[in-house]
Amino acid sequence: MSASAPVSAQQDYRLPTDVKPTHYDLTVWTDLENSKFEGIVHIDLHVDKETSRVVLNTANLDLGDVSLQSAALEGVQTASAREFDTANERGIFSFAKALPADSKARLSVTFKGELTGDMLGYYRSTGGKDGELKYTLTQFEPTAARRAFPCWDEPLLKATFAVTLVSRVNSVNLSNMPAVSEEVYKPESAAKDSWIGKKLSTLPNPGQWKITRFETTPPVSTYLVAYANGPFEYLESSYKSPLSGKVRPLRIYATADVISQAQFALDIKRMVLPLYEEVFDIEYPLPKLDTLVVSDMIGRAMENWGLITGRTQAFLLDPNSADIKYKQNVAATQSHEVAHMWFGNITTMEWWDNLYLNEGFATLMGEKIILGERHRVFPEWKLDSEFLGSHFFRARALDAKLSSHPIEVECPDANMINQIFDHLSYAKAASVLRMLASYVGEDRFLKGVSIYLKKHMYKNSVTRDLWEGIQAATGLDIPKMMDNWVKKMGYPVITVTEKQGGIHVRQDRFLETGPADPKDNETIWTNPLNILTVDADGKTTINKDILLDEREKFIPLDTSKPYKLNADTTAFYAVRYPPERLTKLGEQAAAPDSPFSLSDRIGLVLDALALSKAGYTTVSSALELISTLRNEKEYLVWDAIASNLAAIVSTWWENAEVVDRLNAFRRELFVPIVKRLGFAYKESDPYDDVQLRTTAIEQAAEAGDPWVIGELQKRFDHFLKTGDDSQIPGDLINITFRIGVQEGGQPEWEAVKRIAAKAKTPSQGLAAMRSMGASKDLNIAEDTFKFIMTEARDQDTFYYAGGLMRNFVTRRFLANKFKENFAAFEKRYAGNFGLIRWTEISFGGLSSDKDYEETAAFFKDKDTSKFDMALNQTLDTIKSRAAWVKRSTNELTEWLEKRGSSRL
């Protein structure tokens, strides 16, 4: 909820604040063998207003004794009445005597729960070499701490935590803080009237249990509390704080069978922690930072303070077989989660409407600034330019829909909170913060961020707090520039008209469906124009001072010389040039001495597609630009070209003639690159060559080139016959498995299925999961779907579904299967993000009006409250794709035929 929301609205979905927690003493007994847990929590309270009721969050727990001790009342009361509001997941406890205002009290509650596999609250996971090893961990974000113990489960209500875990002696206990003591239970050493003493004295072998007590945390929100129990092993390192000289231990935990693959993630953590301290001028405040790698987790990773958790695919890496893209993802994930130790953990948003203060910053800092050129962790990755494809344009694609939402969005309930973990809270937020950093200067931006963090250490914050920090460092009116970027949905297209003596620029809201209606075109954004110009001597200058903060304006400029708006593609808008200027820009971008940077060229390619899809320009103009750039040397430009062509082919997937001709164009572009770079990967290969080789082989194979497909088949067949995968480089494992299944039959599918079920490495497992849907045989597609429903882990089903969606033969099959099995999916993913992802994957590839009508009709009588935002966005996607097909098929066919005939 935004800071300006009325109090009455706040009361509907926020806990009453008559009493607030200040400290939790939490004890949890874990019985892994029988999949259950029990515990007691003592919560110190400060009473702000006289009350005889205590209201807190609880869900899926069996609550036992509830008592309240108050020094002011000199005694202990038991609850005289208890109510449960299941819709809002609350327990309401009434007491005979009211607690006086400005007093202190202690609430004690016992609880029991089941260790389920639903990946929320305190849950069980399985792993190990045989897949039978059981362990437990927590996943509390956003609103699931209440499933593990009764609490005030809102980010604003921070408190300290002292955690005690009781477990079997042959297991490892972990929590946010280091253990202060660990001892095997001895009846004579435990107080008979203590909860632990009473509990363990009832068990047949009390000496088989141990008690681990952890240090008390700093003030922390409940969603960041974490604990785990299981047969974990660890690798260890340390780092020396550049601020204090203190040495902190760093560990990464996993099961014994995979711990050897955890070194790279540990190394990343060791490298980035001191960099964050230097940038923010704030020392990491906890005594240790662990990472726990697990098999079952609904998200990719979680930033629990002092105990990061994440999937095997997020943190494990075999340096001998992993591809570079996979390595980048592991590095980005670990760095992103470490960034949260400051953004989110030291300083936490007041409510979920400001989630972007956590996620936007962690994305920008963790995946671009810290790992990139500035700090030289991986300068060869060119992460500022890579950011455009991985975050910037993905956010723009989502934000171009009428069903988009502002970065700062009202969150009245758990259903809405779960839905805002999307490209807008992460990627758009990171993109507009990147724009701000570019405008004010990265050093001043980071200084402002440091001011913000220091002012709100161990506290909560809202948007204005961040703006005040950056304003203090820059002296600029930051709210004036930024408020509409975070409080309003959408972004503009800036239309350039060349006139005598300069250019006229006008901003209007950009929508994927074309020009916005007046009612949807009311926002005026403050746009840094970042105008790049080239003088007579060929010298390039970028003017960062000019802002477009009104509907339109004239800018004096020599249009006879090269110029370009949005230099380095830092600002979050599209630019629509006159057709003849776009042609010149393409020629200038393709020139050996081009004045345009790598990011400029990527931006030109991706802008061209977005504008053509929305009907502002022709699709042929986007294809002509690509054709002009055919001699480009940089991988990231080719990556943008590849994604553009794949998007066009995917939109026209049911028009065989258009697909065939587009694939011929793809082969013409990418097969020469394959012939130049070959299939062999060497240690000495430059980074760009490795990535470009991989992209070219993938594009040529997907476009049906028989030579490339034959080479990949040969390597897959060798693997199938011998079990030797040495002929499949790690960078080609995805496309090789996919082609093997696509061109093969049941034996090839069975082979990949065996790998998916029990992979040698996580990257190999991911490749297998994504490839099982590649067969052209619908009987095999049925087998794949059956596997999804009966054998796949819940969090992995999306990979299999993505393979079926990517395959044109099975795309509509997937949509129909999801509809047929909707009730099963609804049950399987109750309470987590699963339905959101399945809806996007199952229907997002469709491209006709009929598909739109049938999809909308299917969901009309369903309860879509947990995924209605994703559903509306997916329906918008189908509608815009259908409109593009209707509008541009003739023009696209004409360009392709003309191109084809010119090559006869």
PDB file of N, CA, C and O in Angstrom, residues 398-423:
ATOM      1  N   LEU A 398       6.449  -6.092 -21.225  1.00  0.00           N
ATOM      2  CA  LEU A 398       5.338  -6.241 -20.283  1.00  0.00           C
ATOM      3  C   LEU A 398       4.654  -4.910 -20.020  1.00  0.00           C
ATOM      4  O   LEU A 398       3.426  -4.825 -19.943  1.00  0.00           O
ATOM      5  N   ASP A 399       5.434  -3.846 -19.942  1.00  0.00           N
ATOM      6  CA  ASP A 399       4.888  -2.535 -19.604  1.00  0.00           C
ATOM      7  C   ASP A 399       4.182  -1.879 -20.783  1.00  0.00           C
ATOM      8  O   ASP A 399       3.559  -0.829 -20.640  1.00  0.00           O
ATOM      9  N   ALA A 400       4.273  -2.499 -21.958  1.00  0.00           N
ATOM     10  CA  ALA A 400       3.579  -1.967 -23.143  1.00  0.00           C
ATOM     11  C   ALA A 400       2.140  -2.449 -23.213  1.00  0.00           C
ATOM     12  O   ALA A 400       1.434  -2.156 -24.176  1.00  0.00           O
ATOM     13  N   LYS A 401       1.693  -3.183 -22.206  1.00  0.00           N
ATOM     14  CA  LYS A 401       0.329  -3.718 -22.196  1.00  0.00           C
ATOM     15  C   LYS A 401      -0.586  -2.807 -21.376  1.00  0.00           C
ATOM     16  O   LYS A 401      -0.168  -2.213 -20.380  1.00  0.00           O
ATOM     17  N   LEU A 402      -1.849  -2.757 -21.771  1.00  0.00           N
ATOM     18  CA  LEU A 402      -2.835  -2.016 -20.964  1.00  0.00           C
ATOM     19  C   LEU A 402      -3.010  -2.652 -19.593  1.00  0.00           C
ATOM     20  O   LEU A 402      -3.410  -2.001 -18.635  1.00  0.00           O
ATOM     21  N   SER A 403      -2.698  -3.936 -19.482  1.00  0.00           N
ATOM     22  CA  SER A 403      -2.845  -4.661 -18.216  1.00  0.00           C
ATOM     23  C   SER A 403      -1.585  -4.612 -17.372  1.00  0.00           C
ATOM     24  O   SER A 403      -1.446  -5.369 -16.412  1.00  0.00           O
ATOM     25  N   SER A 404      -0.654  -3.740 -17.720  1.00  0.00           N
ATOM     26  CA  SER A 404       0.543  -3.554 -16.899  1.00  0.00           C
ATOM     27  C   SER A 404       0.148  -2.975 -15.536  1.00  0.00           C
ATOM     28  O   SER A 404      -1.032  -2.743 -15.260  1.00  0.00           O
ATOM     29  N   HIS A 405       1.114  -2.755 -14.685  1.00  0.00           N
ATOM     30  CA  HIS A 405       0.838  -2.087 -13.406  1.00  0.00           C
ATOM     31  C   HIS A 405       2.015  -1.180 -13.067  1.00  0.00           C
ATOM     32  O   HIS A 405       3.136  -1.395 -13.564  1.00  0.00           O
ATOM     33  N   PRO A 406       1.804  -0.172 -12.231  1.00  0.00           N
ATOM     34  CA  PRO A 406       2.936   0.668 -11.831  1.00  0.00           C
ATOM     35  C   PRO A 406       3.955  -0.140 -11.039  1.00  0.00           C
ATOM     36  O   PRO A 406       3.640  -1.174 -10.443  1.00  0.00           O
ATOM     37  N   ILE A 407       5.191   0.331 -11.019  1.00  0.00           N
ATOM     38  CA  ILE A 407       6.219  -0.315 -10.195  1.00  0.00           C
ATOM     39  C   ILE A 407       5.767  -0.331  -8.746  1.00  0.00           C
ATOM     40  O   ILE A 407       5.890  -1.342  -8.047  1.00  0.00           O
ATOM     41  N   GLU A 408       5.264   0.792  -8.283  1.00  0.00           N
ATOM     42  CA  GLU A 408       4.726   0.890  -6.926  1.00  0.00           C
ATOM     43  C   GLU A 408       3.218   0.651  -7.023  1.00  0.00           C
ATOM     44  O   GLU A 408       2.479   1.475  -7.529  1.00  0.00           O
ATOM     45  N   VAL A 409       2.793  -0.515  -6.550  1.00  0.00           N
ATOM     46  CA  VAL A 409       1.421  -0.936  -6.829  1.00  0.00           C
ATOM     47  C   VAL A 409       0.702  -1.327  -5.547  1.00  0.00           C
ATOM     48  O   VAL A 409       1.289  -1.927  -4.646  1.00  0.00           O
ATOM     49  N   GLU A 410      -0.557  -0.980  -5.469  1.00  0.00           N
ATOM     50  CA  GLU A 410      -1.384  -1.322  -4.308  1.00  0.00           C
ATOM     51  C   GLU A 410      -1.428  -2.837  -4.099  1.00  0.00           C
ATOM     52  O   GLU A 410      -1.642  -3.600  -5.039  1.00  0.00           O
ATOM     53  N   CYS A 411      -1.212  -3.278  -2.873  1.00  0.00           N
ATOM     54  CA  CYS A 411      -1.207  -4.717  -2.549  1.00  0.00           C
ATOM     55  C   CYS A 411      -2.128  -4.988  -1.364  1.00  0.00           C
ATOM     56  O   CYS A 411      -1.677  -5.062  -0.216  1.00  0.00           O
ATOM     57  N   PRO A 412      -3.418  -5.165  -1.603  1.00  0.00           N
ATOM     58  CA  PRO A 412      -4.359  -5.308  -0.493  1.00  0.00           C
ATOM     59  C   PRO A 412      -4.432  -6.704   0.115  1.00  0.00           C
ATOM     60  O   PRO A 412      -5.026  -6.877   1.167  1.00  0.00           O
ATOM     61  N   ASP A 413      -3.858  -7.719  -0.533  1.00  0.00           N
ATOM     62  CA  ASP A 413      -3.963  -9.061   0.041  1.00  0.00           C
ATOM     63  C   ASP A 413      -2.844  -9.940  -0.499  1.00  0.00           C
ATOM     64  O   ASP A 413      -2.074  -9.543  -1.379  1.00  0.00           O
ATOM     65  N   ALA A 414      -2.762 -11.154   0.047  1.00  0.00           N
ATOM     66  CA  ALA A 414      -1.689 -12.071  -0.328  1.00  0.00           C
ATOM     67  C   ALA A 414      -1.742 -12.438  -1.809  1.00  0.00           C
ATOM     68  O   ALA A 414      -0.702 -12.636  -2.450  1.00  0.00           O
ATOM     69  N   ASN A 415      -2.957 -12.540  -2.384  1.00  0.00           N
ATOM     70  CA  ASN A 415      -3.071 -12.875  -3.803  1.00  0.00           C
ATOM     71  C   ASN A 415      -2.361 -11.840  -4.669  1.00  0.00           C
ATOM     72  O   ASN A 415      -1.657 -12.174  -5.624  1.00  0.00           O
ATOM     73  N   MET A 416      -2.567 -10.564  -4.333  1.00  0.00           N
ATOM     74  CA  MET A 416      -1.929  -9.495  -5.102  1.00  0.00           C
ATOM     75  C   MET A 416      -0.428  -9.469  -4.845  1.00  0.00           C
ATOM     76  O   MET A 416       0.370  -9.301  -5.771  1.00  0.00           O
ATOM     77  N   ILE A 417      -0.025  -9.645  -3.586  1.00  0.00           N
ATOM     78  CA  ILE A 417       1.401  -9.629  -3.245  1.00  0.00           C
ATOM     79  C   ILE A 417       2.148 -10.681  -4.063  1.00  0.00           C
ATOM     80  O   ILE A 417       3.205 -10.412  -4.638  1.00  0.00           O
ATOM     81  N   ASN A 418       1.606 -11.878  -4.146  1.00  0.00           N
ATOM     82  CA  ASN A 418       2.268 -12.954  -4.876  1.00  0.00           C
ATOM     83  C   ASN A 418       2.433 -12.639  -6.361  1.00  0.00           C
ATOM     84  O   ASN A 418       3.349 -13.141  -7.012  1.00  0.00           O
ATOM     85  N   GLN A 419       1.542 -11.801  -6.902  1.00  0.00           N
ATOM     86  CA  GLN A 419       1.563 -11.549  -8.340  1.00  0.00           C
ATOM     87  C   GLN A 419       2.525 -10.456  -8.774  1.00  0.00           C
ATOM     88  O   GLN A 419       2.812 -10.321  -9.955  1.00  0.00           O
ATOM     89  N   ILE A 420       3.034  -9.673  -7.814  1.00  0.00           N
ATOM     90  CA  ILE A 420       3.884  -8.546  -8.226  1.00  0.00           C
ATOM     91  C   ILE A 420       5.365  -8.901  -8.276  1.00  0.00           C
ATOM     92  O   ILE A 420       6.199  -8.036  -8.542  1.00  0.00           O
ATOM     93  N   PHE A 421       5.698 -10.182  -8.059  1.00  0.00           N
ATOM     94  CA  PHE A 421       7.086 -10.601  -8.240  1.00  0.00           C
ATOM     95  C   PHE A 421       7.301 -10.854  -9.736  1.00  0.00           C
ATOM     96  O   PHE A 421       7.404 -11.990 -10.188  1.00  0.00           O
ATOM     97  N   ASP A 422       7.353  -9.773 -10.507  1.00  0.00           N
ATOM     98  CA  ASP A 422       7.348  -9.873 -11.965  1.00  0.00           C
ATOM     99  C   ASP A 422       8.414  -8.971 -12.573  1.00  0.00           C
ATOM    100  O   ASP A 422       9.205  -8.349 -11.868  1.00  0.00           O
ATOM    101  N   HIS A 423       8.402  -8.880 -13.901  1.00  0.00           N
ATOM    102  CA  HIS A 423       9.410  -8.076 -14.600  1.00  0.00           C
ATOM    103  C   HIS A 423       9.293  -6.590 -14.274  1.00  0.00           C
ATOM    104  O   HIS A 423      10.250  -5.837 -14.513  1.00  0.00           O
TER     105      HIS A 423
END
